[in-house]
Amino acid sequence: VIVLRDSTLREGLDVPGLRFSLAEQLRLARNLAALGIREIEIGAPGRARQAQELHRRIKAMGLPLRTSGLVFGFGDYAAELRHAREFDRADILMPLGPRGPRTKRDKLHALTKALDEARVLGLRGPGAGLPHASRHEPGYLLEFARAARQHGATRLILYDTDGSSRPDRISALVKALKGVLPIHFHGHDDLSLAVANSLAAAQAGASFIDCTLNGLGDRAGNCPLEPLAVNLHLRAIPHGLKLRRLKAVSDLVAGWTGLRSGLFPVTGELVWQHVTRTHRGQPRLFEAFPPELVGARRKVPKRPGDLRARSAAASFEKAVRTRRSIRHFTRQRPPRSLLRRLIQDAWHAPSSMDGRPWHFVVIEDRGQLRRLADIKSLRQPAEKSGYPCGFLAEAPCAIVICVDERLSWGREVENAALAAASIMLCAHASGLGTTYLSAGRPGAPALEREVRKALGLPARIKPCVILPLGYPLETPGPKAAGSWRSRVHADAW
Ligand SMILES: Cc1cc2nc3c(=O)[nH]c(=O)nc-3n(C[C@H](O)[C@H](O)[C@H](O)COP(=O)(O)O)c2cc1C
C-alpha cells in the first residue's frame, strides 16, 4: 500500500496569509484519520517547537496518525532536532540547490553528520530529504541515497521543489534509487504536473507520496490529494483511503480557505453538474468515475442560473448570515491598514442626501478604551443588565462613529447605523469581530455628553456608535433562521 502523507498542516500553511486555529487543525487531523490517512506532516524547518503542541494533542486524542516534521541538516539545528524527537518521524533536509553547504562533498558530509546526531538523540525513523532533487541526474542522487542509508536514514524524500519536472523523469529517478532506500516523492504544481509526477512516482515504485487537501501550498500549491487518490484507485494502486469521505474533507478545507475552484477535479462545486442537453440525457457517458466514489452527488439542474451573480451573492450572503456579536477578543491588534479599509467600506454606505456626515475616531489607547467602557457601564439602563459593556476595555481597539449634525438633516442615528453595518459585515468577512454599542440614546443625554467629553468632540459632532474591534476569541454559532415568514406582509399588513 502506498502511503499518502498529508502535508496540509505544513505545506498547506505556506499559502500566503493562511492560518488555521489549533481547534481547526485538530478537527482536520480527525477528518484525515477518518479518511484513512496514516501520516501527517506538521513540523516545518524552524517550527518544530510550535508543532509539538499539535503533536501532543493529536496523540492525546488517540488518533491513528503518525506525525512527522522537517529539520534542516545544516546550520544551528541542535535545538530543532531535540524538539523533533517527539514526532513519530522526522526528516533531515539537505537542499541540493544553492541553499546550505556549497559543494557536493560538503552537502554529503553535513547530511551524514546530521543523521548521526539524529540517531544519537533518538529521532525515530529519520528520513533524508533532498529539496531540488529532480534537477539532478540519478548518479548524483545515488551517492546521497547510499550515504544516507549508511548513516541510518529509513527513506529518501525526492523533492520536485519548483514543480518543473516531468513524469518520465520522476519515473526514472524513482527506479534508479528505490533499490537503495524506500522512496518518498514530494511534488509541486507550478506546471500542473504534480498529480502526473506523483502518479509516475507511485507507478515506478515509490512507497510514500506527499499531498495536500485541495492542493494547498505556496505558489501554485502542492500535489492535490483528491485527484491523486482517485487516479491511484483507477489504476488499482492500493492507497488505504476511504474515498467516499474525500468530498466532505475537501469541502471542510474549502469552506475555511475559500481556495478551491469550482472546476477543481473530483470535488469542485461544478464538477458533477451536467447542463448541456446531450450531457443531461446520459451524464455517465461524460464522467471519468461515478460521483458516489468520492461522496459527491450528480446534479442535473433544469436551469444553471447566472454563475457570476450566484458566486458573488453567495460570498456576501455567507458574511451576512454568519456574523455574530463578538465580546471576547485576542490581544492581537488589527493592522491599521485593515482599520483604514473598514473605514473606506463605511464611506460607501448610503446616507441622507449623500451627506456622508461621518467622522471616525479610531481608539487604540488602553486608557481611552477603559474610559469609554466605564461610561457605557455606568450609563447602561437597568433593562440591559444582561449586556455588560466591560468587554470594551479588553478590546484591542475600537472605532467610534460620529456624525456632523450640519450634514445629517436630523438623520444622525440612521446615517451612523448604516456606516456601522458596513463596518460590522466587512470586519466579519476579514476575520475580525465586533459588537454594536450605542454612544447615545434619546432621553438619556448623560451617555452622549460623557462620550463626547472623553473624545473631545466639537459641539456639532454627535457620537452615535461604538464598535470594539479585534480577532474573536469566541465563535458563536449561526443564528436559527426563526419565523421570519410570519413577518412578511403582502402589499398591506
Ligand atoms: C442598537 C443596538 C444596541 C446594542 N447595544 C448593545 C449593548 O449595549 N451591549 C451589548 O453587549 N450588545 C449590544 N448590542 C448587540 C446586540 O445585543 C446583538 O446584536 C444582539 O444580541 C444579536 O446578536 P448578534 O449580533 O450576535 O446577531 C446592540 C445592538 C444594537 C443594534
Short mmCIF file of C-alpha atoms and ligand atoms in Angstrom, two decimals:
data_model
loop_
_atom_site.label_atom_id
_atom_site.label_comp_id
_atom_site.label_asym_id
_atom_site.label_seq_id
_atom_site.Cartn_x
_atom_site.Cartn_y
_atom_site.Cartn_z
CA VAL A 1 0.00 0.00 0.00
CA ILE A 2 1.36 3.37 -0.94
CA VAL A 3 1.42 5.81 1.99
CA LEU A 4 -0.14 9.17 1.20
CA ARG A 5 1.30 11.64 3.69
CA ASP A 6 -0.92 14.65 4.12
CA SER A 7 1.04 17.90 4.36
CA THR A 8 -1.89 20.33 4.57
CA LEU A 9 -0.77 21.42 8.06
CA ARG A 10 2.80 22.02 6.85
CA GLU A 11 2.99 22.93 3.14
CA GLY A 12 -0.67 23.98 3.09
CA LEU A 13 0.13 26.70 5.62
CA ASP A 14 2.64 28.18 3.17
CA VAL A 15 -0.28 29.74 1.29
CA PRO A 16 0.33 33.46 1.93
CA GLY A 17 -1.77 34.67 4.85
CA LEU A 18 -3.39 31.30 5.61
CA ARG A 19 -3.77 30.35 9.29
CA PHE A 20 -5.72 27.57 10.98
CA SER A 21 -6.55 27.79 14.68
CA LEU A 22 -5.46 24.89 16.89
CA ALA A 23 -9.10 23.76 17.08
CA GLU A 24 -9.31 23.74 13.27
CA GLN A 25 -6.02 21.84 12.98
CA LEU A 26 -7.31 19.18 15.35
CA ARG A 27 -10.60 18.95 13.50
CA LEU A 28 -8.69 18.50 10.28
CA ALA A 29 -6.49 15.80 11.83
CA ARG A 30 -9.62 13.95 12.98
CA ASN A 31 -11.08 14.12 9.50
CA LEU A 32 -7.85 12.98 7.87
CA ALA A 33 -7.67 10.00 10.22
CA ALA A 34 -11.27 9.08 9.36
CA LEU A 35 -10.37 9.37 5.67
CA GLY A 36 -7.70 6.74 6.21
CA ILE A 37 -4.60 8.98 6.10
CA ARG A 38 -1.98 7.44 8.37
CA GLU A 39 0.79 10.03 8.35
CA ILE A 40 0.59 13.82 8.50
CA GLU A 41 3.40 16.29 8.25
CA ILE A 42 3.13 19.03 10.85
CA GLY A 43 6.63 20.33 11.58
CA ALA A 44 8.41 22.71 9.21
CA PRO A 45 12.07 23.73 9.43
CA GLY A 46 12.35 26.21 12.29
CA ARG A 47 8.83 25.42 13.54
CA ALA A 48 9.34 22.07 15.31
CA ARG A 49 8.69 23.58 18.73
CA GLN A 50 5.34 25.12 17.74
CA ALA A 51 4.29 21.82 16.15
CA GLN A 52 4.93 19.93 19.40
CA GLU A 53 1.66 21.13 20.92
CA LEU A 54 -0.28 19.90 17.90
CA HIS A 55 1.57 16.56 18.04
CA ARG A 56 0.69 16.16 21.73
CA ARG A 57 -2.97 16.98 21.19
CA ILE A 58 -3.20 14.53 18.27
CA LYS A 59 -1.70 11.79 20.46
CA ALA A 60 -3.97 12.70 23.39
CA MET A 61 -6.96 12.25 21.08
CA GLY A 62 -5.73 8.75 20.28
CA LEU A 63 -5.87 9.34 16.52
CA PRO A 64 -4.19 6.65 14.39
CA LEU A 65 -1.89 9.21 12.76
CA ARG A 66 1.89 9.23 12.61
CA THR A 67 3.20 12.77 12.82
CA SER A 68 6.32 13.92 11.06
CA GLY A 69 8.42 17.03 10.80
CA LEU A 70 11.39 18.51 8.98
CA VAL A 71 14.71 19.82 10.22
CA PHE A 72 17.47 21.37 8.11
CA GLY A 73 20.66 19.29 8.32
CA PHE A 74 22.95 22.30 8.42
CA GLY A 75 23.42 25.44 10.50
CA ASP A 76 22.39 25.56 14.13
CA TYR A 77 19.91 22.71 14.23
CA ALA A 78 20.58 21.03 17.59
CA ALA A 79 17.54 22.51 19.36
CA GLU A 80 15.29 21.75 16.37
CA LEU A 81 16.45 18.13 16.36
CA ARG A 82 15.64 17.82 20.04
CA HIS A 83 12.13 19.18 19.52
CA ALA A 84 11.63 16.90 16.51
CA ARG A 85 12.35 13.84 18.69
CA GLU A 86 8.76 13.94 19.81
CA PHE A 87 7.30 13.38 16.34
CA ASP A 88 6.75 9.83 15.16
CA ARG A 89 9.27 10.55 12.46
CA ALA A 90 11.47 13.38 11.39
CA ASP A 91 13.27 14.01 8.13
CA ILE A 92 16.63 15.72 7.77
CA LEU A 93 16.72 18.13 4.83
CA MET A 94 19.75 18.74 2.65
CA PRO A 95 18.87 21.09 -0.22
CA LEU A 96 20.62 20.17 -3.46
CA GLY A 97 20.29 23.73 -4.77
CA PRO A 98 22.24 26.84 -3.80
CA ARG A 99 21.00 26.75 -0.19
CA GLY A 100 23.02 25.14 2.62
CA PRO A 101 26.55 23.74 2.27
CA ARG A 102 28.06 24.72 -1.09
CA THR A 103 29.78 21.75 -2.67
CA LYS A 104 28.50 18.22 -3.11
CA ARG A 105 31.14 16.98 -0.68
CA ASP A 106 30.08 19.49 1.94
CA LYS A 107 26.44 18.55 1.48
CA LEU A 108 27.18 14.84 1.80
CA HIS A 109 29.25 15.47 4.89
CA ALA A 110 26.63 17.68 6.55
CA LEU A 111 23.79 15.24 5.79
CA THR A 112 25.59 12.22 7.24
CA LYS A 113 26.69 14.22 10.29
CA ALA A 114 23.12 15.37 10.95
CA LEU A 115 21.82 11.80 10.52
CA ASP A 116 24.42 10.59 13.04
CA GLU A 117 23.32 13.26 15.51
CA ALA A 118 19.70 12.37 14.91
CA ARG A 119 20.49 8.75 15.78
CA VAL A 120 22.33 9.73 18.95
CA LEU A 121 19.39 11.91 20.00
CA GLY A 122 16.99 9.06 19.35
CA LEU A 123 14.96 10.52 16.45
CA ARG A 124 12.57 7.90 15.21
CA GLY A 125 12.97 6.62 11.64
CA PRO A 126 14.77 9.65 10.24
CA GLY A 127 14.44 10.19 6.53
CA ALA A 128 16.83 12.08 4.28
CA GLY A 129 15.05 14.81 2.32
CA LEU A 130 16.62 16.24 -0.82
CA PRO A 131 15.00 19.51 -1.98
CA HIS A 132 15.72 20.22 -5.69
CA ALA A 133 16.48 16.50 -6.20
CA SER A 134 14.58 16.48 -9.51
CA ARG A 135 17.17 18.84 -11.05
CA HIS A 136 19.88 16.19 -10.70
CA GLU A 137 20.87 13.03 -12.54
CA PRO A 138 20.31 9.62 -10.92
CA GLY A 139 24.08 9.07 -10.46
CA TYR A 140 24.43 12.23 -8.38
CA LEU A 141 21.46 11.29 -6.20
CA LEU A 142 22.68 7.70 -5.76
CA GLU A 143 25.65 8.95 -3.78
CA PHE A 144 23.32 10.76 -1.39
CA ALA A 145 21.00 7.77 -1.13
CA ARG A 146 23.83 5.36 -0.27
CA ALA A 147 25.41 7.72 2.25
CA ALA A 148 22.01 8.35 3.85
CA ARG A 149 21.34 4.62 4.16
CA GLN A 150 24.75 4.00 5.71
CA HIS A 151 24.00 6.66 8.31
CA GLY A 152 20.64 5.29 9.35
CA ALA A 153 18.12 7.01 7.05
CA THR A 154 14.99 4.94 6.54
CA ARG A 155 13.65 6.70 3.45
CA LEU A 156 14.74 9.14 0.78
CA ILE A 157 12.49 12.10 0.01
CA LEU A 158 12.82 13.43 -3.51
CA TYR A 159 11.50 16.97 -3.87
CA ASP A 160 10.43 18.48 -7.17
CA THR A 161 10.80 21.79 -5.37
CA ASP A 162 9.91 24.15 -8.22
CA GLY A 163 7.40 21.83 -9.90
CA SER A 164 9.40 21.84 -13.14
CA SER A 165 9.97 18.12 -13.63
CA ARG A 166 8.09 15.66 -15.85
CA PRO A 167 6.57 12.23 -15.23
CA ASP A 168 9.17 10.34 -17.33
CA ARG A 169 11.99 11.97 -15.39
CA ILE A 170 10.45 11.32 -11.98
CA SER A 171 9.81 7.72 -13.01
CA ALA A 172 13.49 7.26 -13.99
CA LEU A 173 14.73 8.77 -10.70
CA VAL A 174 12.50 6.56 -8.57
CA LYS A 175 13.51 3.43 -10.49
CA ALA A 176 17.20 4.26 -10.10
CA LEU A 177 17.02 4.93 -6.37
CA LYS A 178 14.37 2.64 -4.92
CA GLY A 179 16.83 -0.25 -4.54
CA VAL A 180 18.80 1.80 -2.02
CA LEU A 181 16.06 3.24 0.21
CA PRO A 182 12.24 3.43 0.15
CA ILE A 183 11.35 6.49 -1.93
CA HIS A 184 9.08 9.31 -0.85
CA PHE A 185 8.04 11.79 -3.56
CA HIS A 186 7.05 15.39 -2.95
CA GLY A 187 5.74 17.37 -5.94
CA HIS A 188 4.68 20.95 -6.59
CA ASP A 189 2.07 22.05 -9.10
CA ASP A 190 3.73 25.04 -10.81
CA LEU A 191 3.21 23.44 -14.24
CA SER A 192 0.03 21.46 -13.39
CA LEU A 193 2.08 18.25 -13.32
CA ALA A 194 2.07 17.45 -9.60
CA VAL A 195 -0.56 14.69 -9.91
CA ALA A 196 1.06 13.23 -13.05
CA ASN A 197 4.50 13.32 -11.43
CA SER A 198 3.22 11.76 -8.20
CA LEU A 199 1.38 9.07 -10.13
CA ALA A 200 4.55 8.34 -12.12
CA ALA A 201 6.48 8.05 -8.84
CA ALA A 202 3.88 5.63 -7.48
CA GLN A 203 3.89 3.52 -10.64
CA ALA A 204 7.71 3.44 -10.61
CA GLY A 205 7.71 2.03 -7.09
CA ALA A 206 7.75 4.95 -4.64
CA SER A 207 6.45 4.00 -1.18
CA PHE A 208 5.31 7.44 0.04
CA ILE A 209 3.74 10.42 -1.71
CA ASP A 210 3.13 13.88 -0.21
CA CYS A 211 -0.09 15.69 -0.93
CA THR A 212 -2.33 18.42 0.49
CA LEU A 213 -6.09 18.90 0.56
CA ASN A 214 -7.28 20.95 -2.42
CA GLY A 215 -3.62 21.27 -3.43
CA LEU A 216 -2.90 23.98 -0.82
CA GLY A 217 0.71 25.13 -0.78
CA ASP A 218 2.84 28.07 -1.79
CA ARG A 219 2.82 29.39 -5.36
CA ALA A 220 0.59 27.04 -7.40
CA GLY A 221 0.38 24.63 -4.49
CA ASN A 222 1.29 21.01 -3.90
CA CYS A 223 0.05 17.73 -5.25
CA PRO A 224 -3.71 17.73 -4.53
CA LEU A 225 -4.80 14.66 -2.57
CA GLU A 226 -8.25 14.33 -4.17
CA PRO A 227 -7.33 13.71 -7.85
CA LEU A 228 -4.20 11.78 -6.86
CA ALA A 229 -6.19 9.36 -4.69
CA VAL A 230 -8.75 8.75 -7.45
CA ASN A 231 -6.01 8.22 -10.03
CA LEU A 232 -4.36 5.63 -7.77
CA HIS A 233 -7.72 3.94 -7.28
CA LEU A 234 -8.48 3.81 -11.02
CA ARG A 235 -5.05 2.26 -11.66
CA ALA A 236 -5.56 -0.32 -8.89
CA ILE A 237 -2.65 1.01 -6.80
CA PRO A 238 -3.67 0.38 -3.16
CA HIS A 239 -3.80 3.60 -1.12
CA GLY A 240 -5.79 2.70 2.00
CA LEU A 241 -8.19 5.67 1.83
CA LYS A 242 -11.96 5.64 2.30
CA LEU A 243 -12.59 7.60 -0.88
CA ARG A 244 -16.26 8.22 -0.12
CA ARG A 245 -15.09 10.67 2.59
CA LEU A 246 -12.99 12.75 0.16
CA LYS A 247 -15.64 15.29 -0.77
CA ALA A 248 -16.52 16.09 2.86
CA VAL A 249 -12.88 16.67 3.91
CA SER A 250 -12.14 18.69 0.79
CA ASP A 251 -15.31 20.78 1.41
CA LEU A 252 -14.32 21.42 5.02
CA VAL A 253 -11.00 22.97 3.99
CA ALA A 254 -12.51 24.78 1.00
CA GLY A 255 -15.02 26.37 3.41
CA TRP A 256 -12.22 27.65 5.64
CA THR A 257 -9.95 28.93 2.90
CA GLY A 258 -12.24 29.84 0.01
CA LEU A 259 -9.42 28.43 -2.13
CA ARG A 260 -10.94 25.79 -4.37
CA SER A 261 -12.04 26.43 -7.90
CA GLY A 262 -15.49 25.21 -8.89
CA LEU A 263 -13.67 23.34 -11.65
CA PHE A 264 -11.24 21.64 -9.23
CA PRO A 265 -11.12 17.94 -10.26
CA VAL A 266 -13.04 15.39 -8.17
CA THR A 267 -14.54 17.70 -5.51
CA GLY A 268 -15.13 21.14 -7.12
CA GLU A 269 -18.67 22.56 -6.98
CA LEU A 270 -19.24 22.34 -10.73
CA VAL A 271 -17.58 19.02 -11.46
CA TRP A 272 -20.74 16.92 -11.10
CA GLN A 273 -23.18 19.30 -12.77
CA HIS A 274 -24.49 18.41 -16.21
CA VAL A 275 -26.30 21.16 -18.08
CA THR A 276 -25.94 20.80 -21.86
CA ARG A 277 -28.76 18.84 -23.46
CA THR A 278 -26.69 15.90 -24.71
CA HIS A 279 -24.93 15.53 -21.36
CA ARG A 280 -28.13 15.72 -19.33
CA GLY A 281 -29.51 12.72 -21.22
CA GLN A 282 -26.52 10.49 -20.49
CA PRO A 283 -24.41 12.08 -17.76
CA ARG A 284 -22.43 8.92 -17.03
CA LEU A 285 -21.02 8.95 -20.51
CA PHE A 286 -19.14 12.12 -19.59
CA GLU A 287 -17.85 11.09 -16.16
CA ALA A 288 -14.42 9.51 -15.58
CA PHE A 289 -15.82 7.79 -12.48
CA PRO A 290 -19.13 7.89 -10.58
CA PRO A 291 -19.54 10.74 -8.06
CA GLU A 292 -20.57 8.32 -5.28
CA LEU A 293 -16.99 7.02 -5.25
CA VAL A 294 -15.84 10.23 -3.55
CA GLY A 295 -19.05 11.05 -1.68
CA ALA A 296 -20.21 13.62 -4.26
CA ARG A 297 -23.66 13.85 -5.86
CA ARG A 298 -24.53 14.30 -9.51
CA LYS A 299 -26.62 17.35 -10.33
CA VAL A 300 -28.65 17.81 -13.47
CA PRO A 301 -30.22 21.24 -12.84
CA LYS A 302 -33.02 22.42 -15.11
CA ARG A 303 -31.52 25.89 -15.26
CA PRO A 304 -27.90 26.57 -14.30
CA GLY A 305 -28.67 30.19 -13.27
CA ASP A 306 -26.19 33.04 -13.65
CA LEU A 307 -22.84 31.79 -12.36
CA ARG A 308 -21.29 35.23 -11.89
CA ALA A 309 -24.24 36.65 -9.96
CA ARG A 310 -24.52 33.48 -7.89
CA SER A 311 -20.93 33.31 -6.72
CA ALA A 312 -20.76 36.99 -5.75
CA ALA A 313 -24.07 36.77 -3.90
CA ALA A 314 -23.05 33.56 -2.14
CA SER A 315 -19.92 35.01 -0.57
CA PHE A 316 -21.74 38.19 0.52
CA GLU A 317 -24.61 36.17 1.92
CA LYS A 318 -22.21 33.97 3.84
CA ALA A 319 -20.77 37.04 5.59
CA VAL A 320 -24.25 38.37 6.37
CA ARG A 321 -25.55 35.08 7.73
CA THR A 322 -22.57 34.10 9.86
CA ARG A 323 -21.87 37.47 11.51
CA ARG A 324 -22.45 37.46 15.27
CA SER A 325 -21.66 39.92 18.04
CA ILE A 326 -18.19 39.22 19.44
CA ARG A 327 -17.36 40.22 23.00
CA HIS A 328 -14.12 38.28 23.61
CA PHE A 329 -11.00 39.17 21.67
CA THR A 330 -7.40 38.02 21.41
CA ARG A 331 -4.81 40.64 22.37
CA GLN A 332 -3.62 40.95 18.78
CA ARG A 333 -4.18 44.43 17.40
CA PRO A 334 -5.74 44.55 13.91
CA PRO A 335 -3.33 46.22 11.47
CA ARG A 336 -4.00 49.90 10.79
CA SER A 337 -4.30 49.11 7.07
CA LEU A 338 -7.28 46.87 7.88
CA LEU A 339 -8.92 49.55 10.04
CA ARG A 340 -8.45 52.04 7.21
CA ARG A 341 -10.09 49.59 4.82
CA LEU A 342 -13.10 49.22 7.12
CA ILE A 343 -13.50 52.99 7.24
CA GLN A 344 -13.31 53.14 3.45
CA ASP A 345 -16.04 50.49 3.36
CA ALA A 346 -18.20 52.63 5.65
CA TRP A 347 -17.59 55.62 3.40
CA HIS A 348 -19.55 53.80 0.69
CA ALA A 349 -22.65 53.42 2.88
CA PRO A 350 -25.86 55.25 1.98
CA SER A 351 -26.55 58.50 3.84
CA SER A 352 -29.32 61.06 3.80
CA MET A 353 -28.94 63.20 0.65
CA ASP A 354 -25.49 61.59 0.29
CA GLY A 355 -24.31 63.97 3.01
CA ARG A 356 -21.61 61.49 4.18
CA PRO A 357 -21.71 63.15 7.60
CA TRP A 358 -19.38 60.63 9.28
CA HIS A 359 -16.27 61.07 11.37
CA PHE A 360 -14.45 58.01 12.71
CA VAL A 361 -12.47 58.13 15.95
CA VAL A 362 -10.05 55.17 15.97
CA ILE A 363 -9.12 54.26 19.54
CA GLU A 364 -6.12 52.11 20.40
CA ASP A 365 -5.14 53.77 23.68
CA ARG A 366 -5.97 51.44 26.58
CA GLY A 367 -6.87 54.33 28.93
CA GLN A 368 -9.33 55.71 26.39
CA LEU A 369 -10.92 52.26 25.85
CA ARG A 370 -11.31 51.83 29.61
CA ARG A 371 -12.81 55.33 29.93
CA LEU A 372 -15.45 54.52 27.29
CA ALA A 373 -16.14 51.13 28.90
CA ASP A 374 -16.66 52.82 32.28
CA ILE A 375 -19.02 55.41 30.80
CA LYS A 376 -21.04 52.71 28.99
CA SER A 377 -21.22 50.53 32.11
CA LEU A 378 -22.27 53.46 34.34
CA ARG A 379 -24.93 54.64 31.90
CA GLN A 380 -26.27 51.19 30.97
CA PRO A 381 -30.05 51.17 31.56
CA ALA A 382 -31.49 48.64 34.02
CA GLU A 383 -33.19 46.57 31.31
CA LYS A 384 -29.76 45.91 29.76
CA SER A 385 -28.13 44.45 32.86
CA GLY A 386 -27.63 41.20 30.90
CA TYR A 387 -25.34 43.05 28.47
CA PRO A 388 -22.38 44.36 30.50
CA CYS A 389 -20.08 46.60 28.49
CA GLY A 390 -16.83 45.97 30.39
CA PHE A 391 -15.54 43.93 27.43
CA LEU A 392 -14.98 47.20 25.57
CA ALA A 393 -11.95 47.77 27.83
CA GLU A 394 -10.48 44.40 26.77
CA ALA A 395 -10.82 45.01 23.02
CA PRO A 396 -7.54 45.83 21.24
CA CYS A 397 -9.19 48.83 19.55
CA ALA A 398 -12.49 50.48 18.71
CA ILE A 399 -13.97 52.78 16.11
CA VAL A 400 -16.45 55.40 17.30
CA ILE A 401 -18.73 56.55 14.51
CA CYS A 402 -19.76 60.18 14.88
CA VAL A 403 -21.82 62.37 12.56
CA ASP A 404 -21.70 66.04 11.71
CA GLU A 405 -25.18 67.37 12.51
CA ARG A 406 -24.89 70.02 9.78
CA LEU A 407 -24.64 67.28 7.14
CA SER A 408 -27.25 64.96 8.62
CA TRP A 409 -30.55 66.80 8.43
CA GLY A 410 -31.91 65.12 11.56
CA ARG A 411 -30.97 61.61 10.43
CA GLU A 412 -27.89 61.26 12.62
CA VAL A 413 -28.54 57.78 14.01
CA GLU A 414 -29.72 56.28 10.69
CA ASN A 415 -26.64 57.62 8.92
CA ALA A 416 -24.31 56.28 11.61
CA ALA A 417 -26.05 52.90 11.86
CA LEU A 418 -25.73 52.28 8.12
CA ALA A 419 -22.00 53.02 8.24
CA ALA A 420 -21.76 50.72 11.28
CA ALA A 421 -23.49 47.91 9.37
CA SER A 422 -20.89 48.12 6.60
CA ILE A 423 -18.03 48.05 9.10
CA MET A 424 -19.53 45.14 11.03
CA LEU A 425 -20.03 42.99 7.93
CA CYS A 426 -16.69 43.84 6.34
CA ALA A 427 -14.92 43.28 9.67
CA HIS A 428 -16.52 39.85 9.96
CA ALA A 429 -15.62 38.99 6.37
CA SER A 430 -12.00 39.96 7.19
CA GLY A 431 -11.86 37.69 10.25
CA LEU A 432 -12.49 40.44 12.85
CA GLY A 433 -15.31 40.59 15.36
CA THR A 434 -17.29 43.50 16.79
CA THR A 435 -20.47 44.41 18.68
CA TYR A 436 -22.75 47.39 18.11
CA LEU A 437 -22.76 49.68 21.13
CA SER A 438 -24.81 52.89 21.14
CA ALA A 439 -22.95 56.05 22.10
CA GLY A 440 -26.17 57.82 22.99
CA ARG A 441 -29.91 57.40 23.02
CA PRO A 442 -32.96 59.62 23.24
CA GLY A 443 -33.96 60.57 26.77
CA ALA A 444 -30.55 59.79 28.27
CA PRO A 445 -28.28 62.73 27.45
CA ALA A 446 -25.61 61.84 30.04
CA LEU A 447 -24.16 58.95 27.99
CA GLU A 448 -23.72 61.07 24.88
CA ARG A 449 -22.38 64.01 26.88
CA GLU A 450 -19.74 61.89 28.61
CA VAL A 451 -18.62 60.12 25.42
CA ARG A 452 -18.41 63.49 23.70
CA LYS A 453 -16.25 64.82 26.52
CA ALA A 454 -13.97 61.75 26.63
CA LEU A 455 -13.31 62.07 22.89
CA GLY A 456 -13.06 65.87 22.88
CA LEU A 457 -15.70 66.22 20.16
CA PRO A 458 -16.79 69.68 18.92
CA ALA A 459 -20.41 70.65 19.72
CA ARG A 460 -21.79 69.91 16.22
CA ILE A 461 -20.30 66.38 16.12
CA LYS A 462 -22.58 63.73 17.62
CA PRO A 463 -21.15 60.38 18.79
CA CYS A 464 -23.50 57.60 17.69
CA VAL A 465 -21.95 54.11 17.63
CA ILE A 466 -19.00 52.48 19.41
CA LEU A 467 -17.60 49.41 17.65
CA PRO A 468 -15.00 47.49 19.66
CA LEU A 469 -12.85 45.54 17.19
CA GLY A 470 -10.48 42.59 17.46
CA TYR A 471 -9.83 39.00 16.49
CA PRO A 472 -12.56 36.78 18.01
CA LEU A 473 -11.81 34.55 20.97
CA GLU A 474 -15.28 33.04 20.69
CA THR A 475 -17.20 31.51 17.79
CA PRO A 476 -20.93 31.86 18.39
CA GLY A 477 -22.81 29.55 16.04
CA PRO A 478 -25.07 30.88 13.29
CA LYS A 479 -28.48 32.07 14.46
CA ALA A 480 -31.54 29.89 13.98
CA ALA A 481 -33.49 31.02 10.94
CA GLY A 482 -36.55 31.84 13.13
CA SER A 483 -40.03 32.59 11.95
CA TRP A 484 -39.39 35.49 9.60
CA ARG A 485 -42.13 34.27 7.26
CA SER A 486 -44.87 35.42 9.63
CA ARG A 487 -43.35 38.93 9.50
CA VAL A 488 -43.77 39.28 5.76
CA HIS A 489 -46.93 41.10 4.65
CA ALA A 490 -48.12 41.28 1.07
CA ASP A 491 -48.99 44.81 -0.11
CA ALA A 492 -50.51 45.75 3.29
CA TRP A 493 -50.40 44.38 6.90
C1 LIG B 1 -28.95 49.48 18.76
C2 LIG B 1 -28.14 48.36 19.35
C3 LIG B 1 -27.65 48.48 20.64
C4 LIG B 1 -26.88 47.45 21.21
N1 LIG B 1 -26.35 47.60 22.45
C5 LIG B 1 -25.58 46.63 22.99
C6 LIG B 1 -25.01 46.80 24.29
O1 LIG B 1 -25.18 47.81 24.95
N2 LIG B 1 -24.23 45.78 24.77
C7 LIG B 1 -24.02 44.65 24.08
O2 LIG B 1 -23.30 43.77 24.56
N3 LIG B 1 -24.55 44.47 22.84
C8 LIG B 1 -25.32 45.43 22.29
N4 LIG B 1 -25.87 45.25 21.04
C9 LIG B 1 -25.65 43.99 20.30
C10 LIG B 1 -26.89 43.10 20.40
O3 LIG B 1 -27.06 42.62 21.73
C11 LIG B 1 -26.75 41.93 19.44
O4 LIG B 1 -26.66 42.46 18.14
C12 LIG B 1 -27.95 41.02 19.54
O5 LIG B 1 -27.95 40.36 20.79
C13 LIG B 1 -27.99 39.98 18.43
O6 LIG B 1 -26.83 39.15 18.45
P1 LIG B 1 -25.86 39.04 17.18
O7 LIG B 1 -25.26 40.39 16.94
O8 LIG B 1 -24.83 38.01 17.55
O9 LIG B 1 -26.67 38.64 15.99
C14 LIG B 1 -26.64 46.27 20.47
C15 LIG B 1 -27.14 46.15 19.18
C16 LIG B 1 -27.87 47.19 18.62
C17 LIG B 1 -28.36 47.03 17.19
#
